[in-house]
């Protein structure tokens, strides 16, 4: 008999079919308690779980006593209670690598659009303000040859450094938990402690996972250290930044501008002060959102679940130790 799984995300037809070849699939809209209750029998018997963005915590796991593997369509897995999974020896699979280049492209888009005020001035044309030659109040700041500071020199950090170094001739500073020989050799990146990176960078780019250690890593004190001309970019996770402190730093001119793909609360509330600041480019968490990459992530998550439920954890597994 095929193992049963819960699918809580719509997938392209061919991938849905691939899942159905391996598993008995129950598709649900989300993992809210009322949904779980409505499909109680399917949750109670499911051995696998595949989807994204929903919280997978101890309370949900209690409703899934047969669960052996979870597969998220994302590289970040901060919405999973990994300790609770480990305690039950449930595998957690994710989708690193397939999205790296696309997310680095998005970060460069944020760098360029916030420095050159692309969104703001494009809005001015649309509202009929381009009626004569533009003046300095429409000018932006250069990107090329400015210093880029990268906090979190992982897969995406490296792909960003590659773009900034080769494409824009930018000196690269980085902060990470360890020195990265590859970044230093290929991109002449220089390791810095966090405070030095904040003080010296023209662009401060955050590409960190959300963990207990990184929660609110960047707050009032850190914005105060940045240059007044600094542009702050966050494409990691919203709660790594104290958003109130960010708003204050932007409003008080402590930093020049921000480009943001992630927020403390998502979707970003429409009354967020960030949305009324002209020096903010805000994107709706689109880092990996291209047709190609979202398909590849979904395909990777499907393969990951098939592998995990067959005991194969050589790649894309967050906690392979639970089966060793
Ligand atoms: N905006 C988006 O759509 C989007 C898309 C993909 C990933 N992300 C986020 O980006 C994160 C990074 O993805 P990745 O594939 O590069 O992951 P990765 O694991 O390759 O890189 C993360 C890096 O951060 C470093 N790090 C962790 N804690 C740190 C700390 N306290 N101080 C300094 N460095 C620290 C790690 O050592 C690692 O090098 C993901 O976890 C996810 O949260 C966002
Ligand atoms: O972590 C990721 O893969 C992206 O943020 C999409 O959730």
Short mmCIF file of C-alpha atoms and ligand atoms in Angstrom, two decimals:
data_model
loop_
_atom_site.label_atom_id
_atom_site.label_comp_id
_atom_site.label_asym_id
_atom_site.label_seq_id
_atom_site.Cartn_x
_atom_site.Cartn_y
_atom_site.Cartn_z
CA UNK A 1 0.00 0.00 0.00
CA UNK A 2 1.21 3.50 -0.83
CA UNK A 3 2.08 5.71 2.16
CA UNK A 4 -0.36 8.59 2.81
CA UNK A 5 0.75 12.19 2.75
CA UNK A 6 -0.75 15.63 3.32
CA UNK A 7 -0.10 18.24 0.63
CA UNK A 8 -0.75 21.83 1.77
CA UNK A 9 0.33 23.70 -1.34
CA UNK A 10 -0.93 23.71 -4.94
CA UNK A 11 1.68 22.17 -7.24
CA UNK A 12 1.97 22.04 -11.04
CA UNK A 13 -0.04 19.13 -12.53
CA UNK A 14 2.96 16.98 -13.49
CA UNK A 15 4.40 17.21 -9.97
CA UNK A 16 1.06 16.49 -8.40
CA UNK A 17 0.90 13.39 -10.63
CA UNK A 18 4.40 12.33 -9.59
CA UNK A 19 3.36 12.55 -5.94
CA UNK A 20 0.23 10.51 -6.66
CA UNK A 21 2.37 7.75 -8.24
CA UNK A 22 4.19 7.33 -4.93
CA UNK A 23 1.64 8.31 -2.31
CA UNK A 24 -2.03 8.55 -1.44
CA UNK A 25 -2.35 12.32 -1.35
CA UNK A 26 -4.80 14.38 0.69
CA UNK A 27 -4.69 18.00 -0.44
CA UNK A 28 -5.63 20.69 2.06
CA UNK A 29 -5.64 24.49 1.83
CA UNK A 30 -3.58 25.14 4.96
CA UNK A 31 -2.56 23.69 8.32
CA UNK A 32 -4.95 25.70 10.49
CA UNK A 33 -6.45 23.76 13.44
CA UNK A 34 -9.91 23.81 11.82
CA UNK A 35 -8.47 22.28 8.61
CA UNK A 36 -6.65 19.60 10.61
CA UNK A 37 -9.86 18.84 12.47
CA UNK A 38 -11.83 18.61 9.23
CA UNK A 39 -9.32 16.07 7.81
CA UNK A 40 -8.51 14.43 11.15
CA UNK A 41 -8.29 10.88 9.77
CA UNK A 42 -5.93 11.89 6.92
CA UNK A 43 -3.65 13.80 9.33
CA UNK A 44 -3.73 10.91 11.81
CA UNK A 45 -2.49 8.42 9.19
CA UNK A 46 -0.14 10.63 7.10
CA UNK A 47 3.52 9.63 6.94
CA UNK A 48 4.58 12.68 4.92
CA UNK A 49 3.81 16.39 4.79
CA UNK A 50 4.66 18.74 1.91
CA UNK A 51 4.03 22.46 1.49
CA UNK A 52 5.37 25.85 2.51
CA UNK A 53 5.00 28.91 4.72
CA UNK A 54 2.75 27.38 7.40
CA UNK A 55 3.79 26.77 10.99
CA UNK A 56 4.68 23.16 11.76
CA UNK A 57 4.81 22.97 15.54
CA UNK A 58 4.44 20.46 18.37
CA UNK A 59 0.65 20.92 18.47
CA UNK A 60 0.35 19.94 14.79
CA UNK A 61 2.74 17.00 15.22
CA UNK A 62 0.51 15.65 17.98
CA UNK A 63 -2.25 15.28 15.40
CA UNK A 64 0.13 13.36 13.11
CA UNK A 65 1.35 10.34 15.09
CA UNK A 66 2.50 8.43 11.94
CA UNK A 67 4.52 11.31 10.45
CA UNK A 68 8.03 10.33 9.26
CA UNK A 69 9.07 13.15 6.94
CA UNK A 70 8.24 16.79 6.16
CA UNK A 71 9.29 18.56 2.99
CA UNK A 72 9.18 22.35 2.71
CA UNK A 73 9.16 24.21 -0.61
CA UNK A 74 11.72 26.70 0.69
CA UNK A 75 15.30 26.83 1.86
CA UNK A 76 14.37 28.66 5.09
CA UNK A 77 12.79 26.43 7.73
CA UNK A 78 12.26 28.82 10.65
CA UNK A 79 8.54 27.97 10.62
CA UNK A 80 9.34 24.41 11.74
CA UNK A 81 9.87 23.39 15.35
CA UNK A 82 13.04 21.42 14.59
CA UNK A 83 13.47 20.25 18.21
CA UNK A 84 9.96 18.78 18.17
CA UNK A 85 10.73 17.04 14.84
CA UNK A 86 14.01 15.67 16.19
CA UNK A 87 12.34 14.41 19.35
CA UNK A 88 9.97 12.37 17.16
CA UNK A 89 12.73 11.42 14.64
CA UNK A 90 10.81 13.11 11.81
CA UNK A 91 12.95 14.18 8.84
CA UNK A 92 12.89 17.77 7.59
CA UNK A 93 13.80 18.29 3.92
CA UNK A 94 14.28 21.70 2.25
CA UNK A 95 15.24 23.20 -1.13
CA UNK A 96 18.66 24.87 -0.99
CA UNK A 97 20.68 25.68 -4.13
CA UNK A 98 17.84 25.63 -6.72
CA UNK A 99 16.82 29.17 -5.71
CA UNK A 100 20.21 30.68 -4.90
CA UNK A 101 20.86 32.54 -8.17
CA UNK A 102 17.30 33.86 -8.42
CA UNK A 103 17.36 35.26 -4.90
CA UNK A 104 20.74 36.91 -5.54
CA UNK A 105 19.20 38.54 -8.63
CA UNK A 106 16.35 39.87 -6.48
CA UNK A 107 18.82 41.31 -3.99
CA UNK A 108 20.69 43.12 -6.79
CA UNK A 109 17.31 44.44 -7.97
CA UNK A 110 16.73 45.84 -4.47
CA UNK A 111 20.23 47.33 -4.37
CA UNK A 112 19.79 49.03 -7.75
CA UNK A 113 16.21 50.14 -7.29
CA UNK A 114 16.76 51.64 -3.85
CA UNK A 115 20.00 53.42 -4.84
CA UNK A 116 18.62 54.77 -8.11
CA UNK A 117 15.11 55.37 -6.72
CA UNK A 118 13.64 53.35 -9.59
CA UNK A 119 10.22 52.72 -8.04
CA UNK A 120 9.83 56.28 -6.77
CA UNK A 121 10.71 58.05 -10.02
CA UNK A 122 8.79 55.55 -12.15
CA UNK A 123 5.78 56.53 -10.02
CA UNK A 124 6.49 60.20 -10.74
CA UNK A 125 6.23 59.64 -14.51
CA UNK A 126 2.97 57.75 -14.09
CA UNK A 127 1.50 60.55 -12.03
CA UNK A 128 2.39 63.10 -14.74
CA UNK A 129 5.23 64.86 -12.90
CA UNK A 130 7.78 64.57 -15.76
CA UNK A 131 6.94 67.86 -17.40
CA UNK A 132 10.45 69.32 -17.82
CA UNK A 133 14.09 68.29 -17.43
CA UNK A 134 14.65 66.53 -14.12
CA UNK A 135 16.63 68.19 -11.32
CA UNK A 136 18.82 66.91 -8.52
CA UNK A 137 15.77 66.05 -6.44
CA UNK A 138 15.25 63.09 -8.83
CA UNK A 139 18.87 61.88 -8.67
CA UNK A 140 19.97 58.67 -7.02
CA UNK A 141 23.33 57.41 -5.80
CA UNK A 142 25.85 55.20 -7.60
CA UNK A 143 26.08 51.49 -6.96
CA UNK A 144 29.26 50.58 -8.86
CA UNK A 145 32.49 50.66 -6.83
CA UNK A 146 30.62 51.27 -3.56
CA UNK A 147 31.33 48.92 -0.65
CA UNK A 148 28.90 46.05 -0.14
CA UNK A 149 28.67 44.45 3.30
CA UNK A 150 27.09 40.99 3.33
CA UNK A 151 25.84 39.55 6.61
CA UNK A 152 25.47 35.78 6.17
CA UNK A 153 27.99 34.51 3.61
CA UNK A 154 26.14 31.30 2.71
CA UNK A 155 24.93 30.12 -0.69
CA UNK A 156 22.96 33.29 -1.48
CA UNK A 157 25.59 35.56 0.08
CA UNK A 158 28.22 34.05 -2.25
CA UNK A 159 26.01 34.49 -5.34
CA UNK A 160 25.41 38.11 -4.33
CA UNK A 161 29.13 38.71 -3.81
CA UNK A 162 29.79 37.31 -7.29
CA UNK A 163 27.36 39.79 -8.87
CA UNK A 164 28.60 42.75 -6.86
CA UNK A 165 32.31 42.00 -7.38
CA UNK A 166 32.36 41.06 -11.08
CA UNK A 167 29.35 43.05 -12.25
CA UNK A 168 29.74 46.27 -10.30
CA UNK A 169 33.37 46.34 -9.13
CA UNK A 170 32.25 46.59 -5.52
CA UNK A 171 34.63 45.84 -2.65
CA UNK A 172 32.99 43.13 -0.50
CA UNK A 173 32.98 42.97 3.30
CA UNK A 174 31.29 40.08 5.01
CA UNK A 175 30.30 38.83 8.42
CA UNK A 176 29.57 35.18 9.05
CA UNK A 177 30.14 32.56 11.71
CA UNK A 178 33.33 31.48 9.99
CA UNK A 179 35.80 32.70 7.39
CA UNK A 180 34.92 31.71 3.81
CA UNK A 181 38.02 30.89 1.82
CA UNK A 182 35.98 30.75 -1.41
CA UNK A 183 34.55 34.25 -0.96
CA UNK A 184 37.99 35.61 -0.11
CA UNK A 185 39.71 33.92 -3.05
CA UNK A 186 37.08 34.52 -5.75
CA UNK A 187 35.68 37.93 -4.76
CA UNK A 188 38.47 39.41 -2.62
CA UNK A 189 35.89 39.55 0.18
CA UNK A 190 37.21 40.77 3.54
CA UNK A 191 35.94 39.24 6.80
CA UNK A 192 34.77 41.87 9.34
CA UNK A 193 33.21 41.80 12.76
CA UNK A 194 29.61 42.97 12.57
CA UNK A 195 30.21 46.48 13.95
CA UNK A 196 33.04 47.19 11.48
CA UNK A 197 30.91 45.95 8.59
CA UNK A 198 28.03 48.22 9.64
CA UNK A 199 30.34 51.24 9.92
CA UNK A 200 32.19 50.72 6.63
CA UNK A 201 29.52 49.52 4.17
CA UNK A 202 27.60 51.64 1.68
CA UNK A 203 25.14 48.77 1.19
CA UNK A 204 24.40 46.55 4.18
CA UNK A 205 22.83 43.34 2.86
CA UNK A 206 21.27 40.85 5.22
CA UNK A 207 20.94 37.25 3.97
CA UNK A 208 20.63 35.44 7.28
CA UNK A 209 18.33 32.65 8.40
CA UNK A 210 16.03 33.40 11.33
CA UNK A 211 17.27 31.63 14.46
CA UNK A 212 17.23 32.41 18.18
CA UNK A 213 20.68 33.92 17.66
CA UNK A 214 19.74 36.16 14.72
CA UNK A 215 16.35 37.41 16.00
CA UNK A 216 16.55 41.25 16.13
CA UNK A 217 20.28 41.10 15.38
CA UNK A 218 19.88 44.47 13.67
CA UNK A 219 18.22 47.13 15.84
CA UNK A 220 18.58 50.71 17.02
CA UNK A 221 22.25 50.39 18.02
CA UNK A 222 23.18 48.78 14.70
CA UNK A 223 21.39 51.39 12.56
CA UNK A 224 23.16 54.10 14.58
CA UNK A 225 26.51 52.60 13.52
CA UNK A 226 25.70 52.70 9.78
CA UNK A 227 26.69 55.59 7.53
CA UNK A 228 23.99 58.23 7.03
CA UNK A 229 24.35 57.43 3.33
CA UNK A 230 23.96 53.67 3.89
CA UNK A 231 21.32 51.64 2.09
CA UNK A 232 20.00 48.70 4.08
CA UNK A 233 18.77 45.55 2.31
CA UNK A 234 16.98 42.62 3.95
CA UNK A 235 16.22 39.49 1.93
CA UNK A 236 16.78 36.95 4.72
CA UNK A 237 13.92 36.96 7.21
CA UNK A 238 11.97 39.93 8.61
CA UNK A 239 12.38 39.24 12.34
CA UNK A 240 16.18 39.41 12.05
CA UNK A 241 15.55 43.16 12.05
CA UNK A 242 13.76 45.24 14.69
CA UNK A 243 11.33 46.84 12.23
CA UNK A 244 10.37 49.72 14.55
CA UNK A 245 14.05 50.64 14.82
CA UNK A 246 14.35 50.45 11.03
CA UNK A 247 11.40 52.82 10.55
CA UNK A 248 12.93 55.27 13.04
CA UNK A 249 16.34 55.10 11.37
CA UNK A 250 14.75 55.86 7.98
CA UNK A 251 12.52 58.62 9.34
CA UNK A 252 15.36 60.27 11.29
CA UNK A 253 17.84 60.15 8.43
CA UNK A 254 20.17 57.79 10.31
CA UNK A 255 20.34 55.74 7.11
CA UNK A 256 19.56 56.80 3.56
CA UNK A 257 17.19 54.13 2.24
CA UNK A 258 16.10 50.51 2.48
CA UNK A 259 15.23 47.69 0.10
CA UNK A 260 13.13 44.99 1.76
CA UNK A 261 11.81 41.64 0.58
CA UNK A 262 10.90 40.32 4.03
CA UNK A 263 9.10 41.75 7.06
CA UNK A 264 8.41 40.98 10.71
CA UNK A 265 4.78 40.29 9.82
CA UNK A 266 3.88 38.93 6.39
CA UNK A 267 1.87 39.96 4.47
CA UNK A 268 3.06 43.42 5.50
CA UNK A 269 0.08 45.28 6.98
CA UNK A 270 -1.14 47.97 4.56
CA UNK A 271 -0.83 50.59 7.30
CA UNK A 272 2.88 49.83 7.89
CA UNK A 273 4.83 53.10 8.09
CA UNK A 274 7.38 51.49 5.74
CA UNK A 275 4.89 51.82 2.89
CA UNK A 276 4.60 55.59 3.22
CA UNK A 277 8.36 56.23 3.18
CA UNK A 278 9.61 57.27 -0.27
CA UNK A 279 13.07 55.91 0.52
CA UNK A 280 11.82 52.32 0.94
CA UNK A 281 11.49 49.75 -1.83
CA UNK A 282 9.23 47.04 -0.42
CA UNK A 283 8.66 43.72 -2.21
CA UNK A 284 6.15 41.01 -1.23
CA UNK A 285 8.71 38.27 -0.41
CA UNK A 286 9.48 37.53 -4.07
CA UNK A 287 13.12 36.50 -3.64
CA UNK A 288 12.66 33.17 -5.42
CA UNK A 289 9.45 34.02 -7.27
CA UNK A 290 10.19 33.29 -10.93
CA UNK A 291 8.30 30.65 -12.90
CA UNK A 292 11.46 28.61 -13.43
CA UNK A 293 12.72 28.69 -9.88
CA UNK A 294 9.38 28.13 -8.17
CA UNK A 295 8.87 25.07 -10.42
CA UNK A 296 12.36 23.78 -9.59
CA UNK A 297 11.75 24.30 -5.86
CA UNK A 298 8.47 22.39 -6.01
CA UNK A 299 10.10 19.55 -8.02
CA UNK A 300 12.95 19.43 -5.52
CA UNK A 301 10.49 19.25 -2.60
CA UNK A 302 8.61 16.39 -4.26
CA UNK A 303 11.85 14.44 -4.87
CA UNK A 304 12.93 15.21 -1.33
CA UNK A 305 9.78 13.70 0.16
CA UNK A 306 10.07 10.58 -2.02
CA UNK A 307 13.73 10.23 -0.95
CA UNK A 308 13.01 10.85 2.73
CA UNK A 309 10.20 8.31 2.93
CA UNK A 310 12.58 5.82 1.29
CA UNK A 311 15.25 6.59 3.90
CA UNK A 312 17.51 8.56 1.51
CA UNK A 313 18.86 11.65 3.27
CA UNK A 314 22.19 12.32 1.51
CA UNK A 315 21.06 15.74 0.32
CA UNK A 316 18.64 18.51 1.25
CA UNK A 317 18.03 17.12 4.71
CA UNK A 318 18.16 19.48 7.70
CA UNK A 319 18.30 16.73 10.34
CA UNK A 320 19.74 13.53 8.80
CA UNK A 321 20.97 12.49 12.26
CA UNK A 322 17.47 11.40 13.25
CA UNK A 323 17.72 8.30 11.06
CA UNK A 324 21.35 7.38 11.73
N1 LIG B 1 13.65 36.53 0.41
C1 LIG B 1 13.48 35.29 -0.02
O1 LIG B 1 12.60 34.97 -0.79
C2 LIG B 1 14.45 34.25 0.43
C3 LIG B 1 14.74 33.19 -0.44
C4 LIG B 1 15.64 32.22 -0.03
C5 LIG B 1 16.23 32.31 1.21
N2 LIG B 1 15.89 33.33 2.04
C6 LIG B 1 16.52 33.40 3.37
O2 LIG B 1 17.92 33.44 3.19
C7 LIG B 1 18.53 32.58 4.14
C8 LIG B 1 19.87 32.14 3.64
O3 LIG B 1 19.75 31.20 2.58
P1 LIG B 1 21.05 30.43 2.05
O4 LIG B 1 20.61 29.43 1.07
O5 LIG B 1 22.11 31.40 1.68
O6 LIG B 1 21.45 29.69 3.41
P2 LIG B 1 22.90 29.27 3.90
O7 LIG B 1 22.67 28.35 5.06
O8 LIG B 1 23.73 28.80 2.76
O9 LIG B 1 23.50 30.65 4.42
C9 LIG B 1 23.21 31.25 5.63
C10 LIG B 1 24.49 31.79 6.19
O10 LIG B 1 24.22 32.56 7.36
C11 LIG B 1 25.23 32.26 8.29
N3 LIG B 1 24.79 32.58 9.64
C12 LIG B 1 23.86 31.93 10.37
N4 LIG B 1 23.74 32.53 11.57
C13 LIG B 1 24.60 33.56 11.58
C14 LIG B 1 24.93 34.56 12.53
N5 LIG B 1 24.36 34.59 13.73
N6 LIG B 1 25.85 35.49 12.20
C15 LIG B 1 26.44 35.47 10.99
N7 LIG B 1 26.17 34.55 10.04
C16 LIG B 1 25.26 33.61 10.35
C17 LIG B 1 25.50 30.79 8.10
O11 LIG B 1 26.76 30.42 8.62
C18 LIG B 1 25.45 30.66 6.60
O12 LIG B 1 26.71 30.90 6.02
C19 LIG B 1 17.50 31.45 4.32
O13 LIG B 1 17.65 30.81 5.57
C20 LIG B 1 16.18 32.19 4.23
O14 LIG B 1 15.78 32.62 5.51
C21 LIG B 1 15.03 34.29 1.68
O1 LIG B 2 13.25 30.41 2.33
C1 LIG B 2 12.84 30.48 1.17
O2 LIG B 2 13.04 29.58 0.33
C2 LIG B 2 12.07 31.67 0.71
O3 LIG B 2 12.05 32.67 1.67
C3 LIG B 2 10.69 31.31 0.30
O4 LIG B 2 9.96 31.07 1.47
#
